[in-house]
Amino acid sequence: MSSPIRASRCRARRILVTGGAGFIGSHLCERLLARGDEVLCVDNFYTGSRENLHGLLDHPDFELLRHDITFPLYVEVDQIYNLACPASPVHYQFDPVQTTKTSVHGSINMLGLAKRVRARILQASTSEVYGDPEIHPQSEHYWGHVNPVGRRSCYDEGKRCAETLFFDYHRQHGLEIKVARIFNTYGPRMHPDDGRVVSNFIVQALRDEPITVYGDGAQSRAFCYVDELVDGLMRLMDAEASITGPLNLGNPAEFTIMELAQKVIALTGSRSRIVRRPLPPDDPRQRRPDITLARTLLDWQPQIALDEGLRRAIPYFERLVTRGGLAPAGAAAA
Ligand SMILES: NC(=O)c1ccc[n+]([C@@H]2O[C@H](COP(=O)([O-])OP(=O)(O)OC[C@H]3O[C@@H](n4cnc5c(N)ncnc54)[C@H](O)[C@@H]3O)[C@@H](O)[C@H]2O)c1
């Protein structure tokens, strides 16, 4: 007799994507539908939008539900991707209490749902659980260096607590869990005005405005193109049950913020000059994933180089800038 999990894979899977109207979530919904799954997208539109789901709303296997995951949800699904949470400092610091609630209450609600319907559940965790790391690159064994009382703590500590909850539900209730630690991801549908470094630089460059670099720009980041990140999330979700993570997902190619600014200027043909601003508190000095585990367990490794990914992303921002209506680009945070 086939196992219930295998049996569920023979028919279209019913998949819940929380935060599905956001940047990464909308790409994930698209890919799941293309694969033949039924997708229920749940979002409170805090940072997401219906526009991100353009083209999916009429799909017969797609359903959109406006709902805040800090409140319980009762639906029948086979898998849950828990992506709901504002991801940029500008957005998660705007209402920090709600940010923590989304990670903690939201995870409790989604884990409770997974337990009730015996669904497999994946948490979109983050490299921010490593804080301002003392080791480089960061592997999953590193426990992190996080300020528990700073302005970033609502996000960093919320996500850390969510990981704890996932593993306790796994140990205590035998739930099938997957925890992905996502590193900086970029691509079309990023918010143009949320202060994240890639979108910010592109918008500033397209407008020939000064490009704002914090500190001396020597701080480093590693950037993963969204399609490859989504592929990693799906591989992790569908990997055998014993592969729980936490698993780093990101592109290990490392660039300084100054190098990124120069690349964006070159690729957009911009006349922008670079201006420096003081470094914000708790800004990590360096970030690069060690993806040995993902490579070994999922056979996953990003192939899209930064130049190529930027070339794919820039036309999206060009359309936004041409259409107008964007708030003036502010200073960038990674
Ligand atoms: N983009 C990155 O580089 C990155 C890096 C690390 C981790 N992540 C994680 O991946 C996930 C998606 O990130 P993103 O970049 O797509 O961000 P995003 O802000 O574009 O998407 C988050 C989505 O969650 C929704 N949301 C927020 N609070 C909610 C709530 N209480 N109930 C229901 N929906 C809610 C928002 O409206 C939005 O659609 C987040 O959990 C984020 O922490 C992203």
Tab-separated table of C-alpha atoms and ligand atoms in Angstrom:
chain	number	residue	atom	x	y	z
A	1	MET	CA	0.000	0.000	0.000
A	2	SER	CA	1.366	3.435	-0.855
A	3	SER	CA	2.012	5.908	1.952
A	4	PRO	CA	-0.449	8.783	2.443
A	5	ILE	CA	2.274	11.208	1.327
A	6	ARG	CA	2.896	9.309	-1.900
A	7	ALA	CA	-0.818	8.992	-2.473
A	8	SER	CA	-1.227	12.758	-2.103
A	9	ARG	CA	1.496	13.275	-4.715
A	10	CYS	CA	-0.414	11.256	-7.330
A	11	ARG	CA	-3.080	13.931	-7.539
A	12	ALA	CA	-2.655	17.709	-7.625
A	13	ARG	CA	-1.381	18.848	-4.261
A	14	ARG	CA	-3.324	21.492	-2.394
A	15	ILE	CA	-0.729	23.978	-1.312
A	16	LEU	CA	-1.136	26.925	1.022
A	17	VAL	CA	1.294	29.805	0.488
A	18	THR	CA	1.142	32.419	3.230
A	19	GLY	CA	2.569	35.743	2.105
A	20	GLY	CA	1.843	34.589	-1.449
A	21	ALA	CA	1.105	38.115	-2.702
A	22	GLY	CA	4.628	39.266	-1.801
A	23	PHE	CA	7.840	39.281	-3.808
A	24	ILE	CA	9.036	35.685	-3.300
A	25	GLY	CA	5.552	34.296	-2.598
A	26	SER	CA	4.118	35.420	-5.936
A	27	HIS	CA	6.946	33.719	-7.842
A	28	LEU	CA	6.407	30.578	-5.770
A	29	CYS	CA	2.636	30.548	-6.476
A	30	GLU	CA	3.387	30.875	-10.186
A	31	ARG	CA	5.819	27.952	-10.168
A	32	LEU	CA	3.517	25.682	-8.151
A	33	LEU	CA	0.609	26.343	-10.524
A	34	ALA	CA	2.848	25.718	-13.536
A	35	ARG	CA	3.718	22.343	-11.997
A	36	GLY	CA	0.033	21.436	-11.728
A	37	ASP	CA	-0.629	22.082	-8.038
A	38	GLU	CA	-3.673	23.809	-6.544
A	39	VAL	CA	-2.619	26.953	-4.743
A	40	LEU	CA	-4.340	28.801	-1.933
A	41	CYS	CA	-2.611	32.141	-1.437
A	42	VAL	CA	-3.208	33.799	1.938
A	43	ASP	CA	-2.065	37.365	2.460
A	44	ASN	CA	-3.100	40.438	4.447
A	45	PHE	CA	-1.545	42.739	1.785
A	46	TYR	CA	0.666	44.456	4.344
A	47	THR	CA	3.503	44.591	1.825
A	48	GLY	CA	2.101	42.322	-0.897
A	49	SER	CA	-0.361	43.250	-3.630
A	50	ARG	CA	-2.881	41.790	-6.047
A	51	GLU	CA	-0.750	43.284	-8.807
A	52	ASN	CA	1.990	40.780	-7.976
A	53	LEU	CA	-0.542	38.038	-8.760
A	54	HIS	CA	-1.468	39.480	-12.123
A	55	GLY	CA	-2.031	36.552	-14.476
A	56	LEU	CA	-2.754	34.102	-11.649
A	57	LEU	CA	-6.082	35.461	-10.448
A	58	ASP	CA	-8.004	33.844	-13.311
A	59	HIS	CA	-6.192	30.516	-13.048
A	60	PRO	CA	-8.719	27.763	-12.214
A	61	ASP	CA	-6.376	26.202	-9.615
A	62	PHE	CA	-5.605	29.480	-7.850
A	63	GLU	CA	-7.461	30.972	-4.907
A	64	LEU	CA	-6.681	34.173	-3.034
A	65	LEU	CA	-7.765	34.774	0.548
A	66	ARG	CA	-7.234	38.021	2.445
A	67	HIS	CA	-6.294	36.879	5.923
A	68	ASP	CA	-3.835	37.817	8.663
A	69	ILE	CA	-1.979	34.715	9.875
A	70	THR	CA	-1.803	36.065	13.420
A	71	PHE	CA	-5.416	34.763	13.502
A	72	PRO	CA	-6.244	31.047	13.167
A	73	LEU	CA	-7.065	29.590	9.774
A	74	TYR	CA	-8.986	26.393	8.992
A	75	VAL	CA	-8.417	24.958	5.510
A	76	GLU	CA	-7.655	21.533	4.031
A	77	VAL	CA	-4.200	21.432	2.454
A	78	ASP	CA	-1.322	19.003	1.894
A	79	GLN	CA	1.586	21.429	2.174
A	80	ILE	CA	2.131	24.864	3.705
A	81	TYR	CA	4.823	27.336	2.684
A	82	ASN	CA	4.905	29.921	5.479
A	83	LEU	CA	6.307	33.066	3.870
A	84	ALA	CA	4.113	35.716	5.497
A	85	CYS	CA	6.268	38.374	7.164
A	86	PRO	CA	7.489	41.782	6.037
A	87	ALA	CA	11.107	41.267	4.979
A	88	SER	CA	12.694	44.696	4.624
A	89	PRO	CA	13.851	46.809	7.590
A	90	VAL	CA	11.634	49.726	6.516
A	91	HIS	CA	8.546	47.529	6.617
A	92	TYR	CA	9.304	45.289	9.584
A	93	GLN	CA	10.351	48.223	11.766
A	94	PHE	CA	7.205	50.223	10.928
A	95	ASP	CA	5.103	48.053	13.280
A	96	PRO	CA	7.636	45.913	15.150
A	97	VAL	CA	5.073	44.348	17.492
A	98	GLN	CA	3.037	43.123	14.520
A	99	THR	CA	6.263	41.803	12.954
A	100	THR	CA	7.009	39.643	15.997
A	101	LYS	CA	3.363	38.563	16.163
A	102	THR	CA	3.457	37.512	12.512
A	103	SER	CA	6.520	35.329	13.069
A	104	VAL	CA	5.471	33.914	16.444
A	105	HIS	CA	1.632	33.865	16.563
A	106	GLY	CA	1.566	33.324	12.805
A	107	SER	CA	3.860	30.286	13.066
A	108	ILE	CA	1.845	28.864	15.963
A	109	ASN	CA	-1.336	29.194	13.882
A	110	MET	CA	0.200	27.643	10.778
A	111	LEU	CA	1.862	24.837	12.755
A	112	GLY	CA	-1.460	24.162	14.485
A	113	LEU	CA	-3.131	23.945	11.091
A	114	ALA	CA	-0.393	21.624	9.772
A	115	LYS	CA	-0.808	19.401	12.826
A	116	ARG	CA	-4.592	19.227	12.394
A	117	VAL	CA	-4.558	18.314	8.693
A	118	ARG	CA	-1.188	16.442	8.789
A	119	ALA	CA	0.353	18.792	6.240
A	120	ARG	CA	4.041	19.228	5.650
A	121	ILE	CA	5.114	22.781	6.485
A	122	LEU	CA	8.059	24.929	5.385
A	123	GLN	CA	9.224	28.046	7.188
A	124	ALA	CA	10.831	30.924	5.280
A	125	SER	CA	13.496	31.756	7.819
A	126	THR	CA	16.346	34.106	7.154
A	127	SER	CA	20.083	34.695	7.275
A	128	GLU	CA	19.203	37.380	9.850
A	129	VAL	CA	19.098	34.573	12.445
A	130	TYR	CA	22.915	34.771	12.244
A	131	GLY	CA	22.809	38.476	13.200
A	132	ASP	CA	26.148	40.241	12.715
A	133	PRO	CA	28.098	36.992	12.252
A	134	GLU	CA	31.472	36.310	13.837
A	135	ILE	CA	32.227	33.490	11.406
A	136	HIS	CA	32.349	33.664	7.649
A	137	PRO	CA	30.778	32.199	5.571
A	138	GLN	CA	27.826	31.214	7.735
A	139	SER	CA	26.990	27.534	8.005
A	140	GLU	CA	23.872	26.113	9.644
A	141	HIS	CA	25.910	25.039	12.684
A	142	TYR	CA	26.577	28.641	13.654
A	143	TRP	CA	24.149	29.826	16.353
A	144	GLY	CA	24.399	33.502	15.502
A	145	HIS	CA	25.261	36.838	17.042
A	146	VAL	CA	21.987	38.689	17.432
A	147	ASN	CA	21.094	41.786	19.429
A	148	PRO	CA	17.865	40.860	21.274
A	149	VAL	CA	16.793	44.449	22.015
A	150	GLY	CA	17.669	46.445	18.895
A	151	ARG	CA	15.487	47.778	16.088
A	152	ARG	CA	16.113	44.690	13.954
A	153	SER	CA	15.265	42.309	16.807
A	154	CYS	CA	11.528	42.132	16.025
A	155	TYR	CA	12.480	40.437	12.767
A	156	ASP	CA	15.627	38.528	13.779
A	157	GLU	CA	14.328	37.229	17.109
A	158	GLY	CA	10.826	36.630	15.707
A	159	LYS	CA	12.326	34.391	13.031
A	160	ARG	CA	14.561	32.648	15.586
A	161	CYS	CA	11.552	31.928	17.792
A	162	ALA	CA	9.650	30.647	14.743
A	163	GLU	CA	12.482	28.168	14.079
A	164	THR	CA	12.257	27.009	17.705
A	165	LEU	CA	8.511	26.483	17.331
A	166	PHE	CA	8.975	24.495	14.125
A	167	PHE	CA	11.479	22.146	15.745
A	168	ASP	CA	9.370	21.744	18.894
A	169	TYR	CA	6.301	20.824	16.825
A	170	HIS	CA	8.521	18.356	14.962
A	171	ARG	CA	9.905	16.766	18.156
A	172	GLN	CA	6.705	16.946	20.190
A	173	HIS	CA	4.062	16.189	17.548
A	174	GLY	CA	6.022	14.437	14.795
A	175	LEU	CA	5.173	17.173	12.298
A	176	GLU	CA	7.021	17.116	8.962
A	177	ILE	CA	8.877	20.421	8.937
A	178	LYS	CA	11.314	22.198	6.657
A	179	VAL	CA	13.246	25.308	7.656
A	180	ALA	CA	14.955	27.364	4.926
A	181	ARG	CA	17.340	30.155	5.913
A	182	ILE	CA	17.012	32.512	2.980
A	183	PHE	CA	19.829	34.930	2.140
A	184	ASN	CA	19.397	38.174	0.155
A	185	THR	CA	17.168	37.495	-2.819
A	186	TYR	CA	16.367	39.857	-5.673
A	187	GLY	CA	14.377	40.022	-8.879
A	188	PRO	CA	11.201	41.397	-10.437
A	189	ARG	CA	8.386	42.330	-8.004
A	190	MET	CA	10.728	43.444	-5.255
A	191	HIS	CA	9.252	46.516	-3.635
A	192	PRO	CA	10.820	49.509	-5.353
A	193	ASP	CA	10.748	51.711	-2.248
A	194	ASP	CA	11.364	49.433	0.719
A	195	GLY	CA	15.012	50.397	1.126
A	196	ARG	CA	16.442	47.036	0.103
A	197	VAL	CA	19.766	47.522	-1.526
A	198	VAL	CA	19.237	45.957	-4.977
A	199	SER	CA	15.870	47.578	-5.725
A	200	ASN	CA	16.989	50.864	-4.227
A	201	PHE	CA	20.154	51.079	-6.294
A	202	ILE	CA	18.327	50.141	-9.511
A	203	VAL	CA	15.586	52.744	-8.992
A	204	GLN	CA	18.105	55.450	-8.066
A	205	ALA	CA	20.227	54.574	-11.098
A	206	LEU	CA	17.274	54.576	-13.501
A	207	ARG	CA	16.404	58.065	-12.302
A	208	ASP	CA	20.016	59.265	-12.434
A	209	GLU	CA	19.696	60.106	-8.721
A	210	PRO	CA	22.631	59.758	-6.291
A	211	ILE	CA	23.158	56.142	-5.208
A	212	THR	CA	23.225	55.939	-1.421
A	213	VAL	CA	25.883	53.685	0.066
A	214	TYR	CA	26.142	53.205	3.820
A	215	GLY	CA	29.564	53.506	5.438
A	216	ASP	CA	32.490	52.896	3.084
A	217	GLY	CA	30.553	50.318	1.039
A	218	ALA	CA	33.032	47.583	1.972
A	219	GLN	CA	30.347	45.537	3.754
A	220	SER	CA	29.565	42.429	1.732
A	221	ARG	CA	26.426	40.608	0.670
A	222	ALA	CA	25.579	37.635	-1.536
A	223	PHE	CA	22.580	37.937	-3.864
A	224	CYS	CA	20.391	35.118	-5.177
A	225	TYR	CA	18.075	35.503	-8.165
A	226	VAL	CA	14.482	34.802	-7.157
A	227	ASP	CA	13.815	31.925	-9.622
A	228	GLU	CA	16.699	29.927	-8.175
A	229	LEU	CA	15.633	30.628	-4.608
A	230	VAL	CA	12.104	29.401	-5.383
A	231	ASP	CA	13.579	26.266	-6.939
A	232	GLY	CA	15.510	25.679	-3.684
A	233	LEU	CA	12.361	26.125	-1.570
A	234	MET	CA	10.440	23.613	-3.697
A	235	ARG	CA	13.280	21.084	-3.602
A	236	LEU	CA	13.476	21.385	0.167
A	237	MET	CA	9.722	20.984	0.582
A	238	ASP	CA	9.690	17.863	-1.590
A	239	ALA	CA	12.848	16.317	-0.160
A	240	GLU	CA	12.519	13.243	2.042
A	241	ALA	CA	11.014	13.841	5.468
A	242	SER	CA	14.306	13.404	7.339
A	243	ILE	CA	15.674	16.557	5.669
A	244	THR	CA	14.259	19.185	7.998
A	245	GLY	CA	16.925	21.863	7.772
A	246	PRO	CA	17.700	24.437	8.877
A	247	LEU	CA	19.194	24.782	5.444
A	248	ASN	CA	20.875	27.851	3.958
A	249	LEU	CA	19.508	28.943	0.577
A	250	GLY	CA	21.396	31.721	-1.151
A	251	ASN	CA	24.030	32.459	-3.736
A	252	PRO	CA	27.510	32.196	-2.215
A	253	ALA	CA	29.083	34.652	-4.691
A	254	GLU	CA	29.982	37.628	-2.497
A	255	PHE	CA	30.122	41.285	-3.508
A	256	THR	CA	30.737	44.497	-1.609
A	257	ILE	CA	27.927	47.017	-1.616
A	258	MET	CA	30.235	49.351	-3.561
A	259	GLU	CA	30.726	46.694	-6.256
A	260	LEU	CA	26.963	46.250	-6.483
A	261	ALA	CA	26.463	50.005	-6.902
A	262	GLN	CA	29.055	50.088	-9.693
A	263	LYS	CA	27.479	47.125	-11.485
A	264	VAL	CA	24.023	48.707	-11.343
A	265	ILE	CA	25.339	52.003	-12.716
A	266	ALA	CA	27.091	50.191	-15.579
A	267	LEU	CA	24.119	47.946	-16.467
A	268	THR	CA	21.568	50.768	-16.436
A	269	GLY	CA	23.875	53.207	-18.267
A	270	SER	CA	23.129	55.663	-15.476
A	271	ARG	CA	24.730	59.038	-14.815
A	272	SER	CA	24.230	58.547	-11.040
A	273	ARG	CA	27.101	59.250	-8.675
A	274	ILE	CA	27.659	57.380	-5.401
A	275	VAL	CA	27.081	59.219	-2.098
A	276	ARG	CA	27.900	57.870	1.366
A	277	ARG	CA	25.750	57.889	4.480
A	278	PRO	CA	26.513	56.722	8.054
A	279	LEU	CA	26.135	52.992	8.692
A	280	PRO	CA	22.862	52.162	10.528
A	281	PRO	CA	23.068	50.286	13.881
A	282	ASP	CA	23.354	46.467	13.785
A	283	ASP	CA	23.990	46.446	10.018
A	284	PRO	CA	25.860	43.151	9.413
A	285	ARG	CA	29.393	43.664	8.038
A	286	GLN	CA	29.368	40.551	5.915
A	287	ARG	CA	26.989	37.889	4.741
A	288	ARG	CA	27.654	34.835	2.656
A	289	PRO	CA	25.938	31.479	2.864
A	290	ASP	CA	27.783	28.226	3.152
A	291	ILE	CA	25.477	26.113	0.960
A	292	THR	CA	27.309	22.797	1.299
A	293	LEU	CA	24.217	21.221	2.882
A	294	ALA	CA	21.795	22.406	0.179
A	295	ARG	CA	24.249	21.298	-2.512
A	296	THR	CA	24.639	17.862	-0.956
A	297	LEU	CA	21.079	17.175	0.184
A	298	LEU	CA	19.065	18.940	-2.535
A	299	ASP	CA	21.552	19.006	-5.408
A	300	TRP	CA	20.842	22.739	-5.482
A	301	GLN	CA	23.287	25.415	-6.483
A	302	PRO	CA	22.557	28.849	-7.972
A	303	GLN	CA	23.861	29.323	-11.522
A	304	ILE	CA	22.669	32.848	-12.355
A	305	ALA	CA	25.518	35.329	-11.949
A	306	LEU	CA	24.782	38.747	-10.458
A	307	ASP	CA	25.220	40.605	-13.772
A	308	GLU	CA	22.767	38.268	-15.500
A	309	GLY	CA	20.224	38.478	-12.657
A	310	LEU	CA	20.421	42.274	-12.640
A	311	ARG	CA	19.881	42.291	-16.417
A	312	ARG	CA	16.703	40.220	-15.887
A	313	ALA	CA	15.447	42.395	-13.019
A	314	ILE	CA	16.116	45.877	-14.415
A	315	PRO	CA	13.303	45.880	-17.055
A	316	TYR	CA	10.719	45.395	-14.266
A	317	PHE	CA	11.916	48.522	-12.489
A	318	GLU	CA	12.163	50.399	-15.791
A	319	ARG	CA	8.447	49.763	-16.324
A	320	LEU	CA	7.661	51.059	-12.816
A	321	VAL	CA	9.786	54.162	-13.203
A	322	THR	CA	8.357	54.904	-16.664
A	323	ARG	CA	4.830	54.442	-15.362
A	324	GLY	CA	5.633	56.945	-12.555
A	325	GLY	CA	3.976	56.984	-9.156
A	326	LEU	CA	6.999	55.694	-7.250
A	327	ALA	CA	7.897	57.397	-3.984
A	328	PRO	CA	11.335	59.018	-4.067
A	329	ALA	CA	13.957	56.356	-3.469
A	330	GLY	CA	15.414	56.596	0.046
A	331	ALA	CA	18.621	55.241	1.508
A	332	ALA	CA	19.297	51.553	1.063
A	333	ALA	CA	19.623	48.771	3.598
A	334	ALA	CA	20.604	45.246	2.674
B	1	LIG	N1	13.566	38.699	0.085
B	1	LIG	C1	14.598	38.282	0.783
B	1	LIG	O1	15.749	38.590	0.453
B	1	LIG	C2	14.393	37.412	2.002
B	1	LIG	C3	15.516	37.028	2.742
B	1	LIG	C4	15.331	36.232	3.865
B	1	LIG	C5	14.075	35.793	4.226
B	1	LIG	N2	13.001	36.177	3.490
B	1	LIG	C6	11.684	35.722	3.957
B	1	LIG	O2	10.896	35.295	2.868
B	1	LIG	C7	9.543	35.664	3.076
B	1	LIG	C8	9.023	36.469	1.891
B	1	LIG	O3	9.815	37.633	1.761
B	1	LIG	P1	9.575	38.699	0.596
B	1	LIG	O4	10.871	39.278	0.241
B	1	LIG	O5	8.741	38.084	-0.462
B	1	LIG	O6	8.775	39.815	1.382
B	1	LIG	P2	7.413	40.555	1.027
B	1	LIG	O7	7.239	41.653	2.023
B	1	LIG	O8	7.381	40.909	-0.411
B	1	LIG	O9	6.339	39.414	1.263
B	1	LIG	C9	5.793	39.127	2.513
B	1	LIG	C10	4.310	38.889	2.321
B	1	LIG	O10	3.730	38.543	3.574
B	1	LIG	C11	2.502	39.271	3.730
B	1	LIG	N3	2.240	39.384	5.175
B	1	LIG	C12	2.939	40.076	6.093
B	1	LIG	N4	2.404	39.903	7.315
B	1	LIG	C13	1.338	39.080	7.151
B	1	LIG	C14	0.378	38.535	8.040
B	1	LIG	N5	0.404	38.806	9.348
B	1	LIG	N6	-0.590	37.728	7.533
B	1	LIG	C15	-0.637	37.449	6.200
B	1	LIG	N7	0.252	37.936	5.314
B	1	LIG	C16	1.225	38.746	5.788
B	1	LIG	C17	2.774	40.589	3.045
B	1	LIG	O11	1.609	41.301	2.697
B	1	LIG	C18	3.566	40.138	1.829
B	1	LIG	O12	2.727	39.793	0.758
B	1	LIG	C19	9.489	36.433	4.392
B	1	LIG	O13	9.089	35.552	5.418
B	1	LIG	C20	10.913	36.863	4.595
B	1	LIG	O14	11.225	36.998	5.966
B	1	LIG	C21	13.125	36.989	2.393
